[in-house]
């Protein structure tokens, strides 16, 4: 198909067709049978041409430029048309270059649906876009790029202007969508008018964005807002230039304000909750010629209906708190991009200072209000710091770790409360829950409360995640080294009711050996699960953790491990699991990483479980989980039988002794102690139980063990040939050894089971010593027995009870 373009000289229009950049030369323009790759049609020319391909839009673009001179003659104000007609369907750009006096103003007025500003390089949904530039002397300033469908209704420019309309080859647009009007001087770079009739959110940028705003220039945005609506301004991206004179600032003109214009720095929180229309101006400064810097601004304006409870204020008293911040924000903050989201909720600390995120600091009292349709979308995040530098000043102090009532009474859900506890290396942190106690969250032991604690400790060498805990468990306290972070996170609305029962506390304690130590008092009615920190990543290298488990006196604890090995292979050092009851002399159970863990252990006293890691081989982790369950102690039947039998034996022995003594009194046969120097009654292989030597004790001094012996005159009436002296004390003149007397023979002693705390006696040595033995003699046999002792080694080691039994049988 052929195309004919006829341009009138008076229209001052030039049409240029040229190849698209980066496209191969696969098509040509044929004019009077002469092929070419570009074509320029000037004012007053009439040209007919064809393309050598069926899809010329893939190879060529077209520019239609109209020059309008408003300096030397009258300007053609009014609607701007897309001229000339009959152009080929190519991607095309219409350019209107308006020359005007620098003292005059031009106004570009757009038809509905008006325009929406986009960042440079952005695209519009229908690929139709406008670009507006202003001319200052010989410099051109890019006012902005716009799409159809927005709030920008007019743009006023000082001096000349360049307006460009980009249309795709298949666009059916037949009108430019704007008109040009003459205005008096606006005394600034430009004025952009934005009309907002309903709830909306718009984004605007300073001229030349993201490049620098012109030096020492002034521009204004005019916002037309219904009086029954509320507008708020938020600066999201800005930078400042290096000023030599003046100061960069923004100024607000708000109808009805007593302090117009209101001046703000770009770093200030901008006004919010503005009723009706207002103006916002950006003022530059004289920049440093050597290092000018860049002044730029991207901001958002949110317009919404006034909220029903906008006049309801909430008192937040943080005057008695210290080192604490409270931030009220939208759900998802700060990961979301606030200038892209819909206008939902604003938090105000006074009627004109509002933001999507408001931070309150301790030591002050605030009155806040909410401009929000749904308060359920808001959240509170708070942080408090507690530190100790000098242990002697912190010693004995207990700090409560509970959420202040000033936060819980707000109609906004608490999302997270963070305590940061810091101390020097030699001072550690102890957290405790005396009443509720803590439960560690594991796979087999879920938390069913409305909140939980995430606990982590940090040292210069490593960070250690202790675990996630919730109230209502068996862990009474946790001791950790160095800096500790405790993060309370809520789930649902139940925290408001449970917040009154918080009892978590902390104190600073002296240095502990392990990275972490737990004190656990298991619930007799529930099975307790515990696991190592940093689960499931595994303990860091060379970290040691301990659990101290309290076992009630009438119960026994069954300790079970969830797997038979630690799951770690060591590159350097060894990994250990140590288990020991807190009982003197208790046996310690020790396992290395290459050994199987004990399946089940019965613990009758309080006990320790300690784990220590090595430097693991890559891709191996030290993870350990174990459980503790309490049960009532069961008395062994054998023990009961033994106790009853022992008691019966003691009764029998007592009765026998009484009978023997009664018979002895009747026979008037006194019992005497006879010293025999030739008898050795030493217990082989056993050391005496006496620790003192013979010279240091009175083991060689003895008396007759019978009250009948005090009557010595009765012996004179007997028929015996020997008359022992029993009422006269004579000191012993014989040799005294260094060892105490030997204990009685085994036939006379009850079996003694030494406790683990008593050392087993060492064997006796073969030394000469004096031995004593008790013998029972009839009066008639004294002389006979004395002779027998001289003839033999004197086997008189029989016990007193045995001799009594023999005497009784003879009678």
Short mmCIF file of C-alpha atoms in Angstrom, two decimals, residues 126-571:
data_model
loop_
_atom_site.label_atom_id
_atom_site.label_comp_id
_atom_site.label_asym_id
_atom_site.label_seq_id
_atom_site.Cartn_x
_atom_site.Cartn_y
_atom_site.Cartn_z
CA UNK A 126 -1.60 0.57 27.24
CA UNK A 127 1.91 1.73 26.17
CA UNK A 128 0.57 5.28 25.70
CA UNK A 129 2.67 7.80 27.63
CA UNK A 130 3.28 11.52 27.94
CA UNK A 131 6.54 13.28 28.68
CA UNK A 132 6.66 16.91 29.77
CA UNK A 133 9.80 19.04 29.76
CA UNK A 134 10.45 22.66 30.56
CA UNK A 135 13.04 24.93 29.01
CA UNK A 136 15.13 27.24 31.19
CA UNK A 137 17.32 29.35 28.93
CA UNK A 138 19.21 26.70 27.00
CA UNK A 139 18.68 23.89 29.57
CA UNK A 140 15.86 21.36 29.42
CA UNK A 141 14.33 20.02 32.64
CA UNK A 142 12.34 16.77 32.56
CA UNK A 143 9.16 17.49 34.54
CA UNK A 144 8.06 13.87 34.41
CA UNK A 145 6.68 10.88 32.52
CA UNK A 146 2.97 10.11 32.82
CA UNK A 147 0.45 7.42 31.92
CA UNK A 148 -3.25 7.89 31.30
CA UNK A 149 -5.59 7.32 34.24
CA UNK A 150 -4.49 9.27 37.31
CA UNK A 151 -4.97 12.47 39.28
CA UNK A 152 -2.67 14.98 37.48
CA UNK A 153 -5.14 17.32 35.78
CA UNK A 154 -2.93 20.33 34.92
CA UNK A 155 0.74 21.26 34.56
CA UNK A 156 1.80 24.92 34.55
CA UNK A 157 5.23 25.82 33.20
CA UNK A 158 7.34 28.98 33.19
CA UNK A 159 8.62 29.85 29.67
CA UNK A 160 8.76 27.26 26.92
CA UNK A 161 7.67 23.63 27.06
CA UNK A 162 8.17 20.42 25.13
CA UNK A 163 5.27 17.99 25.16
CA UNK A 164 5.68 14.46 23.75
CA UNK A 165 3.00 11.81 23.20
CA UNK A 166 4.16 8.22 22.52
CA UNK A 167 1.66 5.97 20.67
CA UNK A 168 2.15 2.30 19.71
CA UNK A 169 1.54 1.32 16.08
CA UNK A 170 -1.79 -0.33 16.92
CA UNK A 171 -3.20 2.50 19.08
CA UNK A 172 -6.61 3.79 18.11
CA UNK A 173 -6.17 7.12 19.91
CA UNK A 174 -7.22 10.01 17.62
CA UNK A 175 -6.94 12.96 20.06
CA UNK A 176 -4.01 14.29 22.03
CA UNK A 177 -6.02 14.50 25.28
CA UNK A 178 -4.83 17.99 26.30
CA UNK A 179 -4.98 21.65 25.41
CA UNK A 180 -2.61 24.58 25.80
CA UNK A 181 -3.55 27.84 27.50
CA UNK A 182 -1.68 31.06 28.17
CA UNK A 183 -1.14 32.11 31.76
CA UNK A 184 0.66 34.86 33.57
CA UNK A 185 4.04 34.21 35.15
CA UNK A 186 4.02 31.53 37.85
CA UNK A 187 7.45 32.64 39.20
CA UNK A 188 8.69 29.12 39.62
CA UNK A 189 9.78 26.12 37.55
CA UNK A 190 6.37 24.48 37.40
CA UNK A 191 3.11 23.82 39.19
CA UNK A 192 1.59 20.32 39.05
CA UNK A 193 -2.07 20.09 39.96
CA UNK A 194 -3.47 16.80 41.28
CA UNK A 195 -7.20 16.37 41.78
CA UNK A 196 -8.27 13.68 44.25
CA UNK A 197 -12.02 13.11 44.46
CA UNK A 198 -12.13 9.85 46.39
CA UNK A 199 -9.99 7.59 48.54
CA UNK A 200 -6.74 7.05 46.70
CA UNK A 201 -2.96 6.84 46.94
CA UNK A 202 -0.69 8.65 44.48
CA UNK A 203 3.07 8.84 43.98
CA UNK A 204 4.85 11.94 42.67
CA UNK A 205 8.48 12.86 41.95
CA UNK A 206 10.51 16.02 41.72
CA UNK A 207 11.61 17.18 38.21
CA UNK A 208 14.64 15.40 36.75
CA UNK A 209 14.08 12.49 39.17
CA UNK A 210 16.23 10.50 39.95
CA UNK A 211 18.73 13.11 38.78
CA UNK A 212 19.07 16.41 40.61
CA UNK A 213 16.46 19.11 41.00
CA UNK A 214 17.73 22.33 39.34
CA UNK A 215 19.82 24.56 41.54
CA UNK A 216 18.02 27.26 43.54
CA UNK A 217 14.69 26.48 41.87
CA UNK A 218 11.17 26.40 43.28
CA UNK A 219 8.23 24.23 42.27
CA UNK A 220 4.77 23.51 43.69
CA UNK A 221 2.27 20.66 43.81
CA UNK A 222 -1.35 21.70 44.21
CA UNK A 223 -3.67 19.07 45.70
CA UNK A 224 -7.39 19.54 45.18
CA UNK A 225 -9.14 17.49 47.87
CA UNK A 226 -12.81 17.59 48.98
CA UNK A 227 -13.27 19.24 52.33
CA UNK A 228 -14.78 16.09 53.83
CA UNK A 229 -11.66 14.03 53.02
CA UNK A 230 -8.33 13.73 54.82
CA UNK A 231 -4.91 13.80 53.14
CA UNK A 232 -1.52 12.65 54.50
CA UNK A 233 1.97 13.10 53.00
CA UNK A 234 4.85 10.60 53.30
CA UNK A 235 8.39 11.06 51.96
CA UNK A 236 9.86 7.71 50.89
CA UNK A 237 13.01 8.53 48.94
CA UNK A 238 14.96 11.77 49.02
CA UNK A 239 18.49 13.12 49.00
CA UNK A 240 19.98 16.55 49.68
CA UNK A 241 22.53 18.61 47.79
CA UNK A 242 25.49 20.45 49.28
CA UNK A 243 24.29 23.99 49.86
CA UNK A 244 26.43 27.10 50.02
CA UNK A 245 23.55 29.48 50.62
CA UNK A 246 19.94 28.96 51.71
CA UNK A 247 18.55 25.66 52.89
CA UNK A 248 16.60 23.01 51.07
CA UNK A 249 13.11 22.66 52.49
CA UNK A 250 9.45 21.98 51.82
CA UNK A 251 6.64 24.42 52.58
CA UNK A 252 2.96 23.65 53.10
CA UNK A 253 0.14 26.09 52.56
CA UNK A 254 -2.91 24.69 54.34
CA UNK A 255 -6.13 26.73 54.27
CA UNK A 256 -7.16 27.63 57.79
CA UNK A 257 -3.72 27.10 59.30
CA UNK A 258 -2.53 29.91 61.55
CA UNK A 259 1.13 29.39 60.58
CA UNK A 260 1.11 29.42 56.76
CA UNK A 261 3.44 28.51 55.23
CA UNK A 262 4.45 25.59 57.44
CA UNK A 263 8.13 24.81 56.82
CA UNK A 264 9.59 21.31 57.17
CA UNK A 265 12.91 19.68 56.47
CA UNK A 266 12.86 16.75 54.11
CA UNK A 267 13.95 14.57 57.04
CA UNK A 268 10.95 15.59 59.20
CA UNK A 269 7.73 13.65 59.56
CA UNK A 270 5.42 15.36 57.11
CA UNK A 271 1.89 16.63 57.93
CA UNK A 272 -0.98 14.17 57.94
CA UNK A 273 -4.73 14.18 58.43
CA UNK A 274 -5.06 17.41 56.42
CA UNK A 275 -8.68 18.42 55.83
CA UNK A 276 -9.32 19.52 52.23
CA UNK A 277 -6.98 21.07 49.64
CA UNK A 278 -3.38 22.18 50.25
CA UNK A 279 -0.16 23.13 48.45
CA UNK A 280 3.31 21.59 48.81
CA UNK A 281 6.41 23.44 47.52
CA UNK A 282 10.00 22.25 47.12
CA UNK A 283 12.76 24.87 47.44
CA UNK A 284 16.36 24.26 46.32
CA UNK A 285 19.51 26.14 47.34
CA UNK A 286 22.73 27.57 45.90
CA UNK A 287 24.91 24.51 45.51
CA UNK A 288 28.62 24.01 46.00
CA UNK A 289 30.20 24.32 42.56
CA UNK A 290 32.88 21.72 43.34
CA UNK A 291 30.55 19.17 44.92
CA UNK A 292 26.93 20.06 44.18
CA UNK A 293 25.26 16.86 45.29
CA UNK A 294 21.75 15.86 44.27
CA UNK A 295 18.38 17.12 45.53
CA UNK A 296 15.59 14.67 44.68
CA UNK A 297 12.29 13.64 46.20
CA UNK A 298 9.77 10.82 45.76
CA UNK A 299 6.71 11.03 47.98
CA UNK A 300 3.22 9.65 48.49
CA UNK A 301 -0.10 11.32 49.21
CA UNK A 302 -2.91 9.26 50.76
CA UNK A 303 -6.49 10.53 50.75
CA UNK A 304 -9.17 8.79 52.81
CA UNK A 305 -12.41 9.40 54.61
CA UNK A 306 -12.22 10.59 58.22
CA UNK A 307 -12.46 7.70 60.67
CA UNK A 308 -15.23 7.33 63.20
CA UNK A 309 -12.79 7.14 66.12
CA UNK A 310 -10.26 9.70 64.87
CA UNK A 311 -11.02 11.92 67.87
CA UNK A 312 -10.59 9.03 70.35
CA UNK A 313 -7.21 9.29 72.04
CA UNK A 314 -5.36 6.54 73.92
CA UNK A 315 -2.96 7.36 76.74
CA UNK A 316 0.39 5.56 76.58
CA UNK A 317 2.37 6.23 79.77
CA UNK A 318 6.02 5.29 79.32
CA UNK A 319 7.30 7.82 81.86
CA UNK A 320 8.44 5.13 84.33
CA UNK A 321 10.07 2.91 81.72
CA UNK A 322 13.69 3.16 80.58
CA UNK A 323 15.67 2.01 77.54
CA UNK A 324 12.47 0.97 75.76
CA UNK A 325 10.93 1.73 72.36
CA UNK A 326 7.41 0.90 71.19
CA UNK A 327 6.55 0.86 67.47
CA UNK A 328 2.96 0.65 66.22
CA UNK A 329 2.81 -0.36 62.57
CA UNK A 330 0.88 -2.12 59.86
CA UNK A 331 1.09 -5.90 59.70
CA UNK A 332 4.09 -6.93 57.63
CA UNK A 333 6.15 -3.83 58.46
CA UNK A 334 8.88 -3.08 57.48
CA UNK A 335 9.18 -5.57 54.61
CA UNK A 336 6.34 -4.11 52.56
CA UNK A 337 6.69 -1.04 50.31
CA UNK A 338 4.41 1.53 51.93
CA UNK A 339 3.97 3.82 48.90
CA UNK A 340 2.63 0.93 46.80
CA UNK A 341 -0.03 -0.27 49.23
CA UNK A 342 -3.55 0.96 49.72
CA UNK A 343 -4.33 3.65 52.31
CA UNK A 344 -5.47 1.59 55.26
CA UNK A 345 -4.17 2.65 58.67
CA UNK A 346 -2.39 5.66 60.12
CA UNK A 347 -1.20 6.17 63.69
CA UNK A 348 -1.14 9.75 65.02
CA UNK A 349 0.63 11.13 68.06
CA UNK A 350 -1.11 14.47 67.49
CA UNK A 351 -3.85 15.46 65.03
CA UNK A 352 -1.35 16.39 62.27
CA UNK A 353 1.58 14.02 62.96
CA UNK A 354 0.58 10.63 61.59
CA UNK A 355 2.41 7.80 59.91
CA UNK A 356 2.02 4.16 58.98
CA UNK A 357 4.61 3.36 61.63
CA UNK A 358 4.87 5.39 64.83
CA UNK A 359 7.70 4.88 67.35
CA UNK A 360 7.31 5.89 71.00
CA UNK A 361 10.29 6.11 73.37
CA UNK A 362 10.43 5.57 77.13
CA UNK A 363 10.38 8.46 79.58
CA UNK A 364 7.35 10.25 78.08
CA UNK A 365 3.56 10.18 78.01
CA UNK A 366 1.76 10.04 74.66
CA UNK A 367 -1.79 10.58 73.49
CA UNK A 368 -2.26 8.67 70.26
CA UNK A 369 -5.17 8.11 67.88
CA UNK A 370 -5.80 5.85 64.91
CA UNK A 371 -7.00 6.68 61.41
CA UNK A 372 -7.79 3.15 60.46
CA UNK A 373 -10.75 1.21 59.15
CA UNK A 374 -9.61 -2.06 60.72
CA UNK A 375 -7.37 -1.99 63.80
CA UNK A 376 -6.82 -5.74 63.39
CA UNK A 377 -4.30 -4.88 60.67
CA UNK A 378 -2.09 -3.03 63.16
CA UNK A 379 0.65 -4.57 65.30
CA UNK A 380 2.95 -3.50 68.17
CA UNK A 381 6.66 -4.30 68.31
CA UNK A 382 8.58 -3.24 71.43
CA UNK A 383 12.18 -3.53 72.57
CA UNK A 384 13.78 -3.04 75.97
CA UNK A 385 17.48 -3.10 76.90
CA UNK A 386 18.82 -4.21 80.30
CA UNK A 387 22.56 -4.08 80.91
CA UNK A 388 25.01 -4.66 83.75
CA UNK A 389 28.55 -3.26 83.78
CA UNK A 390 29.48 -3.66 87.44
CA UNK A 391 28.38 -6.99 88.95
CA UNK A 392 28.39 -5.69 92.52
CA UNK A 393 25.79 -3.08 91.58
CA UNK A 394 23.64 -5.61 89.75
CA UNK A 395 24.06 -8.41 92.27
CA UNK A 396 20.83 -9.43 93.93
CA UNK A 397 18.62 -7.37 91.62
CA UNK A 398 15.76 -9.22 89.96
CA UNK A 399 14.31 -7.68 86.80
CA UNK A 400 10.78 -8.49 85.67
CA UNK A 401 10.41 -9.50 82.03
CA UNK A 402 6.75 -8.75 81.51
CA UNK A 403 4.93 -6.58 78.99
CA UNK A 404 3.93 -3.22 80.54
CA UNK A 405 0.23 -2.52 80.95
CA UNK A 406 0.66 0.65 78.91
CA UNK A 407 1.04 -1.64 75.88
CA UNK A 408 -1.46 -4.38 76.69
CA UNK A 409 -4.28 -1.88 77.24
CA UNK A 410 -4.07 -0.53 73.66
CA UNK A 411 -6.64 -1.82 71.14
CA UNK A 412 -3.79 -3.16 69.00
CA UNK A 413 -2.36 -6.67 69.10
CA UNK A 414 1.17 -7.09 70.44
CA UNK A 415 3.28 -8.82 67.80
CA UNK A 416 6.66 -9.06 69.51
CA UNK A 417 8.38 -7.79 72.67
CA UNK A 418 12.17 -8.12 72.70
CA UNK A 419 14.44 -7.91 75.75
CA UNK A 420 18.14 -7.41 75.02
CA UNK A 421 20.24 -8.36 78.06
CA UNK A 422 23.91 -7.40 77.89
CA UNK A 423 26.78 -7.93 80.30
CA UNK A 424 30.59 -8.24 80.21
CA UNK A 425 32.22 -11.64 79.70
CA UNK A 426 32.61 -12.40 83.40
CA UNK A 427 28.92 -11.72 84.13
CA UNK A 428 26.18 -14.10 83.00
CA UNK A 429 22.41 -14.01 82.77
CA UNK A 430 19.91 -16.17 84.63
CA UNK A 431 16.25 -16.21 83.62
CA UNK A 432 13.65 -17.87 85.77
CA UNK A 433 9.94 -18.61 85.83
CA UNK A 434 9.16 -19.46 89.46
CA UNK A 435 5.43 -20.12 89.11
CA UNK A 436 4.55 -20.99 85.54
CA UNK A 437 7.94 -22.50 84.61
CA UNK A 438 8.93 -22.96 80.98
CA UNK A 439 8.30 -25.71 78.47
CA UNK A 440 10.69 -26.26 75.57
CA UNK A 441 8.92 -26.59 72.25
CA UNK A 442 9.88 -29.84 70.53
CA UNK A 443 8.21 -32.01 67.92
CA UNK A 444 6.58 -34.22 70.57
CA UNK A 445 5.75 -31.34 72.91
CA UNK A 446 3.82 -28.51 71.25
CA UNK A 447 2.95 -25.19 72.86
CA UNK A 448 -0.75 -24.46 73.25
CA UNK A 449 -0.43 -21.00 74.78
CA UNK A 450 -1.08 -17.60 73.22
CA UNK A 451 2.60 -16.62 73.33
CA UNK A 452 6.10 -18.08 73.37
CA UNK A 453 9.67 -16.99 74.10
CA UNK A 454 12.53 -17.34 71.65
CA UNK A 455 15.81 -17.27 73.60
CA UNK A 456 19.28 -16.81 72.11
CA UNK A 457 22.69 -15.95 73.52
CA UNK A 458 25.61 -14.29 71.78
CA UNK A 459 29.32 -14.32 72.58
CA UNK A 460 32.16 -12.75 70.60
CA UNK A 461 32.85 -16.19 69.13
CA UNK A 462 29.37 -17.47 68.31
CA UNK A 463 25.60 -17.07 68.43
CA UNK A 464 23.57 -19.80 70.12
CA UNK A 465 19.82 -20.26 69.71
CA UNK A 466 18.75 -21.80 73.02
CA UNK A 467 15.27 -22.69 71.77
CA UNK A 468 11.61 -21.70 71.81
CA UNK A 469 9.80 -21.92 75.14
CA UNK A 470 6.27 -21.33 76.38
CA UNK A 471 4.81 -21.05 79.90
CA UNK A 472 3.48 -24.06 81.75
CA UNK A 473 6.40 -26.51 81.84
CA UNK A 474 9.14 -27.87 84.09
CA UNK A 475 12.14 -25.59 83.45
CA UNK A 476 12.63 -23.37 86.50
CA UNK A 477 15.65 -21.39 85.29
CA UNK A 478 18.19 -21.09 82.50
CA UNK A 479 21.68 -19.68 82.94
CA UNK A 480 23.48 -18.33 79.85
CA UNK A 481 26.73 -16.63 79.10
CA UNK A 482 27.16 -13.04 77.86
CA UNK A 483 24.53 -11.19 75.84
CA UNK A 484 21.05 -12.70 75.71
CA UNK A 485 18.04 -11.85 73.55
CA UNK A 486 14.54 -12.93 74.65
CA UNK A 487 11.77 -12.39 72.14
CA UNK A 488 8.14 -12.79 73.18
CA UNK A 489 5.85 -13.50 70.23
CA UNK A 490 2.07 -13.66 70.48
CA UNK A 491 -0.41 -15.88 68.65
CA UNK A 492 -3.99 -14.72 68.34
CA UNK A 493 -5.96 -12.56 70.73
CA UNK A 494 -5.57 -14.71 73.86
CA UNK A 495 -2.46 -12.92 75.07
CA UNK A 496 -4.55 -10.06 76.46
CA UNK A 497 -6.06 -12.45 79.02
CA UNK A 498 -2.83 -14.35 79.75
CA UNK A 499 -0.61 -11.27 80.04
CA UNK A 500 -1.61 -10.69 83.68
CA UNK A 501 -0.01 -14.00 84.73
CA UNK A 502 3.47 -13.39 83.29
CA UNK A 503 6.18 -14.29 85.79
CA UNK A 504 9.39 -14.38 83.74
CA UNK A 505 12.28 -12.73 85.58
CA UNK A 506 16.03 -12.36 85.15
CA UNK A 507 19.12 -11.53 87.17
CA UNK A 508 22.84 -11.22 86.57
CA UNK A 509 24.99 -14.00 88.05
CA UNK A 510 28.68 -14.78 88.19
CA UNK A 511 30.49 -16.69 85.46
CA UNK A 512 29.25 -20.21 84.65
CA UNK A 513 31.30 -23.02 83.11
CA UNK A 514 28.89 -24.10 80.36
CA UNK A 515 27.38 -22.06 77.57
CA UNK A 516 23.97 -22.83 79.01
CA UNK A 517 22.65 -24.59 82.14
CA UNK A 518 19.01 -25.64 82.71
CA UNK A 519 17.40 -26.38 86.06
CA UNK A 520 14.45 -28.72 85.56
CA UNK A 521 11.79 -29.97 87.98
CA UNK A 522 9.69 -32.51 86.03
CA UNK A 523 5.94 -32.68 86.45
CA UNK A 524 5.04 -36.09 87.94
CA UNK A 525 1.96 -36.22 85.71
CA UNK A 526 3.63 -35.55 82.34
CA UNK A 527 6.52 -36.78 80.26
CA UNK A 528 9.22 -34.13 79.83
CA UNK A 529 11.11 -33.66 76.55
CA UNK A 530 14.36 -31.70 76.26
CA UNK A 531 16.73 -31.11 73.37
CA UNK A 532 20.06 -29.43 72.69
CA UNK A 533 20.20 -25.77 71.60
CA UNK A 534 20.54 -24.74 67.94
CA UNK A 535 18.14 -27.51 66.93
CA UNK A 536 18.19 -28.91 64.25
CA UNK A 537 21.45 -27.32 63.05
CA UNK A 538 23.38 -28.89 65.91
CA UNK A 539 25.56 -27.55 68.71
CA UNK A 540 28.39 -25.23 67.61
CA UNK A 541 31.93 -26.61 68.02
CA UNK A 542 33.29 -26.93 71.56
CA UNK A 543 30.02 -25.88 73.21
CA UNK A 544 28.97 -27.48 76.50
CA UNK A 545 25.39 -27.56 77.85
CA UNK A 546 24.05 -29.02 81.12
CA UNK A 547 20.68 -29.96 82.58
CA UNK A 548 20.16 -30.35 86.33
CA UNK A 549 17.07 -32.49 86.92
CA UNK A 550 15.40 -32.53 90.35
CA UNK A 551 13.96 -35.92 91.42
CA UNK A 552 11.53 -36.00 94.40
CA UNK A 553 12.60 -38.23 97.29
CA UNK A 554 9.74 -40.71 96.93
CA UNK A 555 10.02 -41.01 93.15
CA UNK A 556 12.38 -42.38 90.54
CA UNK A 557 13.15 -40.74 87.18
CA UNK A 558 13.44 -42.75 83.98
CA UNK A 559 15.86 -41.11 81.54
CA UNK A 560 15.52 -42.10 77.88
CA UNK A 561 17.34 -40.90 74.75
CA UNK A 562 15.45 -40.61 71.47
CA UNK A 563 18.25 -42.20 69.44
CA UNK A 564 21.12 -44.56 70.14
CA UNK A 565 23.96 -42.25 68.99
CA UNK A 566 24.84 -38.54 69.03
CA UNK A 567 25.00 -38.28 65.24
CA UNK A 568 28.30 -36.42 65.08
CA UNK A 569 31.75 -37.34 63.78
CA UNK A 570 34.64 -35.39 65.25
CA UNK A 571 37.42 -33.80 63.28
#
